[in-house]
XYZ file of C-alpha atoms in Angstrom:
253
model
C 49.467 63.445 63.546
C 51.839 64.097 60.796
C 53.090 67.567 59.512
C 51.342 67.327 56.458
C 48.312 65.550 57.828
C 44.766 65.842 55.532
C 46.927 67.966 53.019
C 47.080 67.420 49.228
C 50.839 67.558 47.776
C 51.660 68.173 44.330
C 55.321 67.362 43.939
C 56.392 68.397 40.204
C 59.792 66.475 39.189
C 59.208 63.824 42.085
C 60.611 60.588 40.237
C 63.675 60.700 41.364
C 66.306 62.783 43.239
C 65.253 65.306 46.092
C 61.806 65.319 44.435
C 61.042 62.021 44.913
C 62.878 62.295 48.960
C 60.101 65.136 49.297
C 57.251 62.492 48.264
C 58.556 59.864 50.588
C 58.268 62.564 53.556
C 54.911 64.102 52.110
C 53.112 60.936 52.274
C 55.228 59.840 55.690
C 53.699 63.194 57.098
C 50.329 62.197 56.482
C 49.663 64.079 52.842
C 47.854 62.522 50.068
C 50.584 62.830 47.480
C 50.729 63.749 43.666
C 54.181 63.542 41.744
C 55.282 64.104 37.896
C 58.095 62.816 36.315
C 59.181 61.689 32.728
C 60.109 58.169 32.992
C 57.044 56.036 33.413
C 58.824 52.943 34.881
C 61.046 55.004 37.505
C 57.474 56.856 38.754
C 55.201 53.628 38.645
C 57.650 51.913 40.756
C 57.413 54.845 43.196
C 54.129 55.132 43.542
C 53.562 50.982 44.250
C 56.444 51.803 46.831
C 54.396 54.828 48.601
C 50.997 54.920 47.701
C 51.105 58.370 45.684
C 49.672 58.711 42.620
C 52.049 59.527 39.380
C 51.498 61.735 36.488
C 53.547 61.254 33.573
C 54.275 64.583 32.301
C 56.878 67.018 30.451
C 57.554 69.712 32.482
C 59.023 71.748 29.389
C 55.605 72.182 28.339
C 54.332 74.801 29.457
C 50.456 72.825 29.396
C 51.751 70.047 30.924
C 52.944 72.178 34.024
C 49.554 73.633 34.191
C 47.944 70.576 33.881
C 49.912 68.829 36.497
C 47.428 71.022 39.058
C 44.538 70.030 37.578
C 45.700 66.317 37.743
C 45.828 66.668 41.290
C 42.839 68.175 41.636
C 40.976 65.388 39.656
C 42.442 63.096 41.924
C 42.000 64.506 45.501
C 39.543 67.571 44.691
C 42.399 70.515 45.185
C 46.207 71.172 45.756
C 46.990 72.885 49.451
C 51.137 72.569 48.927
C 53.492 72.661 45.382
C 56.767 71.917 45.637
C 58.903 72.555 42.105
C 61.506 70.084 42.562
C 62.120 69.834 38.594
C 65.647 70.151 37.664
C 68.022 70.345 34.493
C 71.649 70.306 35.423
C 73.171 70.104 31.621
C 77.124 71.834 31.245
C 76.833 75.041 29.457
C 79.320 78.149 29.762
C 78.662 81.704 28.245
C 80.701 80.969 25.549
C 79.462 77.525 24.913
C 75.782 77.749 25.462
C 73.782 76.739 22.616
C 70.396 78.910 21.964
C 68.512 75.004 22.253
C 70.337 74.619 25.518
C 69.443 77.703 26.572
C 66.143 77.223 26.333
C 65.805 74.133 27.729
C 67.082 75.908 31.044
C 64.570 77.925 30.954
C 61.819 75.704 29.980
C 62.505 73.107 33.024
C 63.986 75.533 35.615
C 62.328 78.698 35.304
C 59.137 78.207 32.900
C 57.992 74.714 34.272
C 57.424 76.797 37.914
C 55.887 79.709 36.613
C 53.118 78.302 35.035
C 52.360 74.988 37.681
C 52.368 78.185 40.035
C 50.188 80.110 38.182
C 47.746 76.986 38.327
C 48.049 76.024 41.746
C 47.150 79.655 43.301
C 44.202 80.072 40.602
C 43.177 76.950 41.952
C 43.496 78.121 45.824
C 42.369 81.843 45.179
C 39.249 79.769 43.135
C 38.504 78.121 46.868
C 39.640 81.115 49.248
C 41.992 78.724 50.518
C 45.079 79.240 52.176
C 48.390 77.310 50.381
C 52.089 76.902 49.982
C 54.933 76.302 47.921
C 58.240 75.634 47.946
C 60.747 75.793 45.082
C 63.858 74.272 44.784
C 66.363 76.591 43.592
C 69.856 75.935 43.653
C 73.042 78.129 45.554
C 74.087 78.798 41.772
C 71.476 81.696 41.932
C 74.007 83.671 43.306
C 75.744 83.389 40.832
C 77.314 79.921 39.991
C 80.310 78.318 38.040
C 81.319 79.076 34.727
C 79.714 76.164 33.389
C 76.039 76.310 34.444
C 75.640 79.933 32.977
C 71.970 79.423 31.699
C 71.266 77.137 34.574
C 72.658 79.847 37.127
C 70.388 82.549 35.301
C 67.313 80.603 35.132
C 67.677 79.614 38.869
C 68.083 83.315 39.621
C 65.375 84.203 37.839
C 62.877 81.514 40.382
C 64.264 83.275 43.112
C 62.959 86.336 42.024
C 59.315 84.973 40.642
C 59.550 83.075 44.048
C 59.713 86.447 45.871
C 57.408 88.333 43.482
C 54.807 85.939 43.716
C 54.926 85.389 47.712
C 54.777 89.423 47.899
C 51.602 89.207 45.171
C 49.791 86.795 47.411
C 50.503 86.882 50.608
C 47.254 88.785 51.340
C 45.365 85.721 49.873
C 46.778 83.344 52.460
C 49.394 81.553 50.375
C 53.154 80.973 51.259
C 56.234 81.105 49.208
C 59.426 80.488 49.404
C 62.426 78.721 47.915
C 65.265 76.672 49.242
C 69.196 77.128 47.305
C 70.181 73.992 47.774
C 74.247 73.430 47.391
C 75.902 70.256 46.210
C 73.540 67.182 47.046
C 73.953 63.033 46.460
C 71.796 62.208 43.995
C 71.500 59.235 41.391
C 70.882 62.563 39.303
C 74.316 64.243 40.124
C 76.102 60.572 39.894
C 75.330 60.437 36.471
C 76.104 64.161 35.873
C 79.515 63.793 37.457
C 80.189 60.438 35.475
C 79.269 62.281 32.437
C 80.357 65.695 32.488
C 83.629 65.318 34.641
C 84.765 62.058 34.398
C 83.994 61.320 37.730
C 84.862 57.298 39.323
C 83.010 54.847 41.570
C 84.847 57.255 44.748
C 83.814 60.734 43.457
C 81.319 60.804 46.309
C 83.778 60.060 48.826
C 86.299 62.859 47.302
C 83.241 65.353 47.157
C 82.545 64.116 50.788
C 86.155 65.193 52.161
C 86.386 68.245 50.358
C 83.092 70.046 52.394
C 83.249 71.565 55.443
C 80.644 69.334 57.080
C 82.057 66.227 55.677
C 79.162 65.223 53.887
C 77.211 66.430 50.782
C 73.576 67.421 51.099
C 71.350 64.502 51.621
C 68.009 64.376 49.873
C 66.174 63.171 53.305
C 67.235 66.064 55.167
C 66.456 68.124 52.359
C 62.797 66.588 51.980
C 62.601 66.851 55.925
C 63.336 71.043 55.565
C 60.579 71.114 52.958
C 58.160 69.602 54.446
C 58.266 71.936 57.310
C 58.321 75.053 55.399
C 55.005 73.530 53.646
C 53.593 72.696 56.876
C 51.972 75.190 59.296
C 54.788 74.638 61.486
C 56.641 77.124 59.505
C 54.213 79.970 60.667
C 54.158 82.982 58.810
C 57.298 82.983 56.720
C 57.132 83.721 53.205
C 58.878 84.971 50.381
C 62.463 83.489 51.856
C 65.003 81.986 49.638
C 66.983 80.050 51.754
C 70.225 78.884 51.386
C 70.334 75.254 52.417
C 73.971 75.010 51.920
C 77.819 74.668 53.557
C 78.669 77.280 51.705
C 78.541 80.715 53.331
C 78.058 83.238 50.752
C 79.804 86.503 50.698
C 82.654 85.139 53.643
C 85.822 85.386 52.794
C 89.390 83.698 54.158
């Protein structure tokens, strides 16, 4: 039996990127999958390729987070796991930061999981069910470079609701925690390196050489660490933000 066997999945911002790695090893671990994304084509196509069912949805709205839960629960009856895989990587520094950009940082990375949360343990509290989720947060909670200021706050901020909201319900069951993931290969982070840095065809390669493990993150073994802290394989542990990174934070040469 897989991991995930007779368990319904919600994966918000699973089109593309580690979101849609985490629906490929959802529905490979036996879970009936359910995955949002914005672009209708890129999620149709996934879905014929896996067998999940997409929702087209804006995450920035804060009703069409909720709403993503009770998608899922049309579909399949209930949601038993949530992973928040949504993710907007746009440049902004302190200085530079636009009040719209600001907010759209907020909206995607911070707002989006608050409220799909909110829906997803009203709907397991509803049923006396146990549950988990698992955000995806980002190593730039600690803190981050100068030009992902509102990006670094709002993903500091999900570490904290991730921690609140594990501590608020872990008497009901329900399991939370968060994974800061560090610099991964992504289509996503091909464009953004193409756009924002100037990046060529061997940026990859460059990035590659440059970590300690040789490699940047891969969205498989990121979908692979998920799927275990969603499954009951994981035990007890909640309310961990774990950094799923090369980077060792707070050692120094």
């Amino acid at each position: 039996m897989g991991l995930l066997e007779d368990r319904v999945v919600l994966v918000n911002g699973g089109s593309q990127g580690v979101g849609a790695g985490i629906v490929r090893a959802a529905v490979r671990e036996g879970a009936s999958v359910v995955f949002t994304g914005r672009r209708a084509e890129v999620g149709e196509q996934l879905a014929a390729d896996t067998g999940a069912h997409f929702v087209r949805a804006d995450l920035s709205d804060p009703a069409q987070a909720r709403d993503s839960v009770v998608h899922a629960t049309d579909v399949y009856g209930r949601v038993d796991c949530l992973v928040n895989a949504a993710g907007l990587t746009s440049r902004g520094s302190l200085l530079d930061t636009t009040p719209e950009l600001f907010d759209q940082h907020m909206a995607i990375n911070l707002r989006a999981p608050f409220f799909a949360m909110q829906a997803a343990v009203a709907d397991m509290t509803a049923r006396k069910a146990p549950g988990t989720i698992v955000n995806i947060i980002s190593n730039c909670a600690h803190g981050g470079p100068p030009h992902l200021a509102a990006y670094s706050a709002a993903k500091a901020g999900l570490a904290g609701l991730t921690r609140n909201a594990a501590h608020a319900h872990r008497w009901d069951r329900i399991r939370i925690n968060g994974l800061n993931i560090g610099w991964t290969d992504t289509e996503g982070e091909d464009a953004t390196q193409r756009a924002f840095h100037g990046a060529g065809d061997d940026w990859r390669e460059k990035a590659a050489a440059a970590q300690p493990m040789g490699k940047l993150g891969q969205v498989d073994e990121i979908a692979d660490f998920v799927v275990l802290l969603l499954s009951d394989r994981s035990g007890v542990v909640t309310g961990s933000v774990i950094d799923w990174d090369q980077i060792v934070f707070g050692g120094q040469d």
